[in-house]
Amino acid sequence: MSGKVLALIDCNNFYVSCERVFHAAIQNRPTIVLSNNDGCVVARSNEVKKLGIKMGQPFFEVEALVRQHHIQVFSSNYSLYADMSRRVMSVLAQFSPRQEIYSIDEAWLDLSQPACDDFTELGKTIKARVFQQVGIPVSVGIAFTKSLTKIAHEIVKLDPSYGGVLDLTSVSDEQLDELLAKVDIQDVWGIGPKYALFLSNYGITTAKELKYADEKWIRRYLTVTGARIVLELRGIPCIPLEPARPPKQGIMCAKTFGREITRYEEMEEAISTYLARAAEKLREQDSLTSRLTVFLRTNSFKRDIEQYANAFTVEFAYPTAFTPDLLKQALVGLKAIYKEGYRYYKAGVSLTHITPQHAVQPDLFGDFSLHEHYRQARLMCIVDALNRIYGHDTLFFAVQGVLRPWKMRQSRLSNHFTTQWDELLTI
């Protein structure tokens, strides 16, 4: 077995847990959080799971259950969840300098240094401190490989007697096999529905059976990724920790409208708003873009209306992250593809051909000014800082509009308790 010890910390029912931090009355009441435009269920409390409501189920299908069982319903409050996630990750960083943030509610820690005699107790300490400082309940799975930490988390979900913490580094091979036998093949990290069905047809239905599968056969049919999973289940690390995740090579911001758009002015507001957000994400990773794509479409599910979809791509001579320049070209693209007489359902922007900020090169013939580039960068840095400190859209461009009647439906949105000064929790 490897000497490196990893811990996977996973926030329990994260979106629901975030809402419960600020709504004490719903601590033990069934609660769900809905997706964009309040369309589908994307987070469920344990009480709701027992009622049979499934992840991704359309909200209109469960409205009767909601009324019958007095289920609390919230719209997705993404700015709140992102800030709570940042707080959780900050607490986790107290336990290890090597941390990989895997998603908004999951992270791995390298617990190899300093040496620890009892990882179960350390896991309980992590769990208690996150709850004390942030209010979010978490589960902790500890093992020698990433795949086994995922297995530990699945076991914790199946058996509450572990108290949310399971250390697989201290179990024998026989005990580990017993635990692996309890995990269905579709619940193994990296095995999607298609591969799960394929493996089941060959008699591999549990994590234990996958562990002892022929490695060459797995590599042939599940590629090298499947072979790595098998080795990881055997305790051989193959998937390294990535404390610094590579910058994104493509950034997209696209949403379904709260209602269909039929006026160019509203589409201009929507595209400008999405572009401003995409540019902000671009600057967050210290990058520049040299290709911008604008796209829009009608609702293809409505067969009774005339359909239309189109896209327009702009190439920049010099990469940029300056929102005014991007906005100017995005609106040029929008004018080229927008057609009157259609009911638009969705639109968005995509930034590609992304390069690092430090790789920008001056122009020998003077068409590109480094002085102007750095001036623009400083300006956008100030805008981003003010929006980060005082709340989203503290500063925004006039073309983005003020009322934005087309924006995503969030009729059950809670307050932005941690990101808006005028929405702080009052007692």
XYZ file of C-alpha atoms in Angstrom:
427
model
C 0.000 0.000 0.000
C 1.047 3.584 -0.644
C 2.295 5.849 2.099
C 0.212 8.764 0.779
C -3.111 9.204 2.565
C -5.971 11.129 0.975
C -9.223 12.384 2.444
C -12.333 13.195 0.432
C -14.572 15.736 2.136
C -18.058 15.904 0.645
C -20.721 18.357 1.815
C -24.009 16.587 2.559
C -26.960 17.737 0.404
C -24.974 20.925 -0.125
C -27.560 23.322 -1.563
C -30.119 22.265 1.048
C -27.525 22.544 3.809
C -26.669 26.096 2.727
C -30.322 27.109 3.008
C -30.632 25.461 6.423
C -27.712 27.463 7.808
C -29.878 30.588 7.549
C -33.331 29.045 8.125
C -33.329 27.339 11.521
C -37.005 26.380 11.218
C -36.332 23.903 8.380
C -33.501 21.948 10.016
C -35.474 18.699 10.148
C -38.158 19.472 7.592
C -38.194 18.046 4.042
C -36.510 20.539 1.714
C -35.665 20.742 -1.974
C -33.772 23.196 -4.170
C -34.779 23.761 -7.798
C -32.709 24.265 -10.935
C -32.676 27.222 -13.316
C -36.125 28.707 -13.898
C -37.398 26.546 -11.015
C -37.635 23.629 -13.423
C -36.247 20.490 -11.770
C -35.174 19.192 -8.363
C -31.380 19.489 -8.018
C -30.937 19.060 -4.254
C -32.906 17.033 -1.707
C -32.787 16.672 2.051
C -32.709 13.148 3.466
C -36.378 13.503 4.402
C -37.260 14.171 0.760
C -35.225 11.220 -0.492
C -37.328 8.930 1.689
C -40.468 10.258 -0.046
C -39.174 8.969 -3.382
C -38.497 12.286 -5.100
C -35.635 11.757 -7.556
C -32.743 13.992 -8.513
C -33.539 15.907 -11.695
C -37.270 15.229 -11.474
C -39.412 18.035 -12.967
C -40.986 20.163 -10.258
C -44.500 19.965 -11.714
C -44.413 16.184 -11.178
C -43.858 16.555 -7.424
C -46.065 19.558 -6.619
C -48.735 17.301 -5.105
C -46.131 15.714 -2.790
C -44.814 19.162 -1.904
C -48.265 20.248 -0.732
C -49.034 16.941 0.987
C -45.820 16.806 3.037
C -45.269 20.582 3.418
C -41.918 20.369 1.652
C -39.871 23.575 1.766
C -38.912 24.736 -1.736
C -36.070 27.105 -2.708
C -34.784 28.474 -5.997
C -31.066 27.981 -6.625
C -29.092 30.781 -4.954
C -25.792 30.291 -6.762
C -23.945 33.272 -5.292
C -24.766 32.080 -1.762
C -23.696 28.509 -2.516
C -20.430 29.645 -4.125
C -19.561 31.781 -1.102
C -20.414 29.005 1.362
C -18.263 26.633 -0.683
C -15.359 29.075 -0.476
C -15.749 29.161 3.306
C -15.774 25.361 3.550
C -12.631 25.087 1.411
C -10.933 27.718 3.555
C -11.566 25.634 6.680
C -10.298 22.473 4.968
C -7.077 24.278 4.041
C -6.314 24.479 7.776
C -5.678 20.718 7.774
C -3.391 20.401 4.752
C -1.484 22.707 2.396
C -2.218 20.282 -0.460
C -5.855 20.521 -1.442
C -7.703 19.727 -4.664
C -11.099 21.395 -4.997
C -13.004 18.875 -7.101
C -16.389 20.607 -7.247
C -18.465 23.181 -5.386
C -19.098 20.666 -2.570
C -16.133 18.260 -2.719
C -12.401 18.453 -2.080
C -9.481 16.125 -1.499
C -6.809 16.710 1.132
C -3.360 15.136 1.320
C -3.068 13.980 4.949
C 0.346 12.347 4.559
C 2.140 15.111 6.451
C 2.375 15.536 9.333
C 2.123 11.914 10.447
C -1.140 10.909 12.119
C -1.833 7.936 14.393
C -5.628 7.973 14.142
C -7.157 9.164 10.871
C -10.677 8.442 12.078
C -10.270 10.982 14.861
C -8.737 13.442 12.410
C -11.735 12.947 10.122
C -14.099 13.627 13.010
C -12.138 16.795 13.817
C -12.434 17.988 10.206
C -16.157 17.257 10.212
C -16.718 19.066 13.510
C -14.684 22.135 12.578
C -16.429 22.642 9.231
C -19.796 22.408 10.947
C -18.724 24.732 13.767
C -17.238 27.435 11.533
C -19.531 27.223 8.482
C -22.589 25.236 9.585
C -22.347 22.698 6.743
C -22.444 18.940 7.571
C -19.829 16.901 5.699
C -18.787 13.292 5.216
C -15.119 12.255 5.257
C -13.672 9.265 3.403
C -9.998 8.431 3.993
C -7.946 5.999 1.886
C -4.745 5.511 -0.087
C -6.283 6.374 -3.478
C -8.905 8.754 -4.842
C -11.159 5.913 -5.988
C -11.100 4.312 -2.538
C -11.978 7.628 -0.868
C -15.038 7.697 -3.136
C -15.852 4.141 -2.043
C -15.536 5.209 1.594
C -18.023 8.001 0.949
C -20.503 5.562 -0.641
C -20.186 3.260 2.388
C -20.777 6.170 4.769
C -23.986 7.016 2.888
C -25.155 3.391 3.124
C -24.351 2.961 6.821
C -25.052 5.863 9.244
C -23.283 3.964 12.040
C -19.956 5.330 10.768
C -21.017 8.815 11.824
C -19.976 10.354 8.536
C -16.297 9.294 8.772
C -14.650 6.134 7.402
C -10.918 5.391 7.325
C -10.048 2.610 4.854
C -6.319 2.816 5.585
C -6.771 0.910 8.833
C -8.860 -2.015 7.525
C -7.508 -5.386 6.407
C -7.742 -6.610 2.812
C -10.566 -8.939 3.797
C -12.512 -6.143 5.489
C -11.961 -3.895 2.487
C -13.324 -6.568 0.151
C -16.417 -6.911 2.328
C -17.008 -3.179 2.035
C -16.368 -3.169 -1.724
C -18.946 -5.920 -2.136
C -21.600 -3.550 -0.752
C -21.005 -0.910 -3.461
C -22.882 -1.383 -6.741
C -20.861 -1.059 -9.919
C -22.782 2.049 -11.041
C -21.707 3.800 -7.832
C -17.990 3.358 -8.538
C -16.341 6.673 -9.384
C -15.621 6.854 -13.127
C -18.049 4.077 -14.112
C -20.963 5.715 -15.890
C -24.328 4.122 -16.750
C -23.087 2.804 -20.101
C -20.042 1.040 -18.637
C -22.073 -0.162 -15.642
C -24.535 -1.902 -17.978
C -21.681 -3.348 -20.030
C -19.891 -4.721 -16.950
C -23.125 -6.091 -15.489
C -23.635 -8.119 -18.657
C -20.293 -9.790 -17.930
C -21.132 -10.508 -14.286
C -19.277 -7.544 -12.756
C -21.910 -5.941 -10.532
C -19.965 -4.687 -7.498
C -16.789 -2.733 -6.754
C -15.194 -5.918 -5.396
C -15.776 -7.797 -8.651
C -14.301 -4.875 -10.586
C -11.243 -4.881 -8.318
C -10.463 -8.500 -9.220
C -11.370 -8.211 -12.923
C -8.673 -9.017 -15.498
C -6.689 -5.839 -16.008
C -5.963 -6.456 -19.709
C -9.647 -7.141 -20.419
C -10.644 -3.962 -18.579
C -8.051 -1.910 -20.488
C -9.356 -3.317 -23.789
C -13.001 -2.458 -23.189
C -12.860 0.412 -20.651
C -9.634 1.992 -21.974
C -6.778 3.124 -19.764
C -9.210 5.050 -17.548
C -10.937 1.827 -16.525
C -7.589 0.159 -15.882
C -6.617 2.990 -13.560
C -9.842 2.568 -11.597
C -9.102 -1.136 -11.112
C -5.602 -0.392 -9.852
C -6.908 2.314 -7.550
C -9.405 -0.147 -6.045
C -6.398 -2.387 -5.339
C -4.754 0.456 -3.418
C -2.314 1.517 -6.160
C -2.478 5.307 -6.731
C -2.916 6.175 -10.416
C -4.875 9.429 -10.282
C -2.726 12.173 -8.742
C -3.873 15.028 -6.561
C -4.142 18.282 -8.539
C -3.804 21.210 -6.099
C -3.637 23.675 -8.987
C -6.242 22.786 -11.572
C -5.341 23.753 -15.164
C -7.061 26.852 -16.573
C -10.196 26.242 -18.622
C -9.684 26.182 -22.364
C -13.256 27.236 -23.002
C -15.669 29.411 -21.016
C -19.387 29.500 -21.765
C -22.236 31.421 -20.226
C -25.682 30.455 -21.524
C -29.083 30.291 -19.889
C -32.689 29.590 -20.695
C -34.719 32.769 -20.315
C -37.359 33.193 -17.634
C -39.725 33.982 -20.497
C -39.272 33.969 -24.256
C -37.639 37.050 -25.763
C -39.246 38.738 -28.769
C -37.503 42.142 -28.731
C -33.976 42.897 -29.864
C -33.337 45.260 -26.939
C -33.949 42.487 -24.427
C -31.742 40.058 -26.340
C -29.016 42.721 -26.349
C -29.293 42.968 -22.553
C -29.117 39.187 -22.158
C -26.083 38.722 -24.405
C -24.291 41.628 -22.704
C -24.988 40.194 -19.249
C -23.760 36.724 -20.204
C -20.679 38.183 -21.891
C -19.802 40.267 -18.833
C -19.992 37.170 -16.623
C -17.902 35.073 -19.026
C -15.257 37.813 -19.174
C -15.170 37.917 -15.371
C -14.528 34.167 -15.267
C -11.801 34.620 -17.876
C -10.014 37.194 -15.717
C -10.399 35.033 -12.604
C -7.989 32.535 -14.146
C -5.661 35.289 -15.490
C -6.413 34.473 -19.116
C -7.215 36.169 -22.413
C -9.376 35.082 -25.332
C -9.010 35.539 -29.073
C -12.291 33.949 -30.179
C -15.846 34.884 -29.203
C -19.022 33.065 -30.260
C -22.570 34.374 -29.796
C -25.506 32.010 -30.245
C -29.278 31.975 -29.813
C -32.167 29.617 -30.478
C -35.895 29.153 -30.129
C -37.552 26.380 -28.111
C -37.171 23.194 -30.165
C -39.675 21.413 -27.913
C -42.471 23.704 -29.054
C -43.467 22.220 -32.392
C -46.210 24.780 -32.954
C -43.837 27.760 -33.358
C -41.373 28.582 -36.119
C -37.863 27.406 -35.273
C -34.588 29.276 -35.663
C -31.054 28.871 -34.330
C -27.816 30.547 -35.311
C -24.330 31.474 -34.114
C -21.693 34.040 -34.987
C -17.955 33.810 -34.263
C -15.527 36.729 -34.000
C -11.735 36.322 -34.148
C -9.596 38.908 -32.344
C -6.268 39.966 -33.802
C -4.897 40.231 -30.255
C -6.190 38.282 -27.233
C -8.129 40.301 -24.659
C -10.149 40.100 -21.450
C -11.363 43.702 -21.631
C -15.140 43.591 -21.285
C -15.911 46.718 -23.406
C -13.993 45.288 -26.381
C -15.701 41.915 -25.986
C -19.106 43.572 -25.630
C -18.614 45.588 -28.797
C -17.857 42.502 -30.880
C -20.554 40.397 -29.200
C -23.193 42.932 -30.196
C -21.831 43.003 -33.754
C -22.336 39.246 -33.829
C -25.812 39.511 -32.331
C -26.927 42.004 -34.976
C -25.714 39.625 -37.668
C -27.797 36.650 -36.484
C -30.823 38.170 -34.759
C -34.079 37.927 -36.724
C -37.371 39.553 -35.837
C -40.529 37.485 -35.533
C -39.139 34.613 -33.462
C -39.676 33.705 -29.820
C -36.182 33.136 -28.453
C -35.800 30.584 -25.680
C -32.050 30.523 -24.982
C -28.891 32.438 -25.844
C -25.306 32.594 -24.720
C -21.667 33.355 -25.407
C -18.576 31.187 -25.614
C -14.930 32.221 -25.210
C -12.265 29.967 -26.747
C -8.664 30.143 -27.980
C -7.733 31.021 -24.407
C -4.141 31.964 -23.542
C -2.461 32.899 -20.231
C -2.261 36.569 -19.318
C 1.528 36.407 -18.955
C 1.909 35.103 -22.528
C 0.706 38.319 -24.187
C 3.190 39.593 -26.762
C 3.684 43.204 -27.900
C 3.303 44.048 -31.571
C 6.449 44.901 -33.525
C 4.561 47.366 -35.745
C 2.720 49.204 -32.999
C -0.886 48.072 -33.604
C -0.974 46.565 -30.127
C -0.033 48.726 -27.146
C 1.197 47.078 -23.958
C 0.568 50.333 -22.131
C -3.109 50.284 -23.199
C -3.367 46.575 -22.393
C -2.168 47.094 -18.819
C -4.419 50.140 -18.401
C -7.429 48.045 -19.422
C -6.353 45.242 -17.082
C -6.141 47.637 -14.124
C -9.582 49.045 -14.887
C -11.213 45.604 -15.013
C -9.356 44.590 -11.854
C -11.006 47.505 -10.017
C -14.455 46.595 -11.388
C -14.034 42.935 -10.379
C -12.785 43.895 -6.913
C -15.745 46.193 -6.228
C -18.219 43.532 -7.368
C -16.473 40.955 -5.224
C -16.484 43.172 -2.117
C -19.864 44.870 -2.395
C -21.828 42.205 -4.260
C -22.556 41.037 -7.778
C -23.500 43.808 -10.237
C -22.438 46.647 -7.945
C -20.829 47.953 -11.114
C -22.165 46.852 -14.487
C -22.406 48.144 -18.038
C -25.542 50.088 -19.016
C -26.165 47.833 -22.002
C -26.826 44.968 -19.558
C -30.054 46.677 -18.503
C -31.447 47.256 -15.021
C -34.775 45.422 -14.715
C -33.893 42.454 -16.959
C -37.436 41.023 -17.215
C -36.071 38.117 -19.265
C -33.818 36.837 -16.494
C -34.048 33.369 -15.007
C -37.132 32.649 -12.887
C -36.286 32.367 -9.195
C -39.628 32.850 -7.487
C -38.468 31.072 -4.317
C -35.065 32.707 -3.981
C -33.692 33.204 -0.477
C -31.605 36.234 0.493
C -27.953 36.587 -0.477
C -26.990 36.402 3.175
C -23.222 36.522 2.686
C -22.770 38.490 -0.536
C -25.181 41.457 -0.319
C -24.932 44.038 2.463
C -28.659 44.836 2.346
C -29.595 41.146 2.654
C -27.578 40.239 5.758
C -29.363 37.959 8.217
C -31.209 39.904 10.904
C -32.263 38.407 14.240
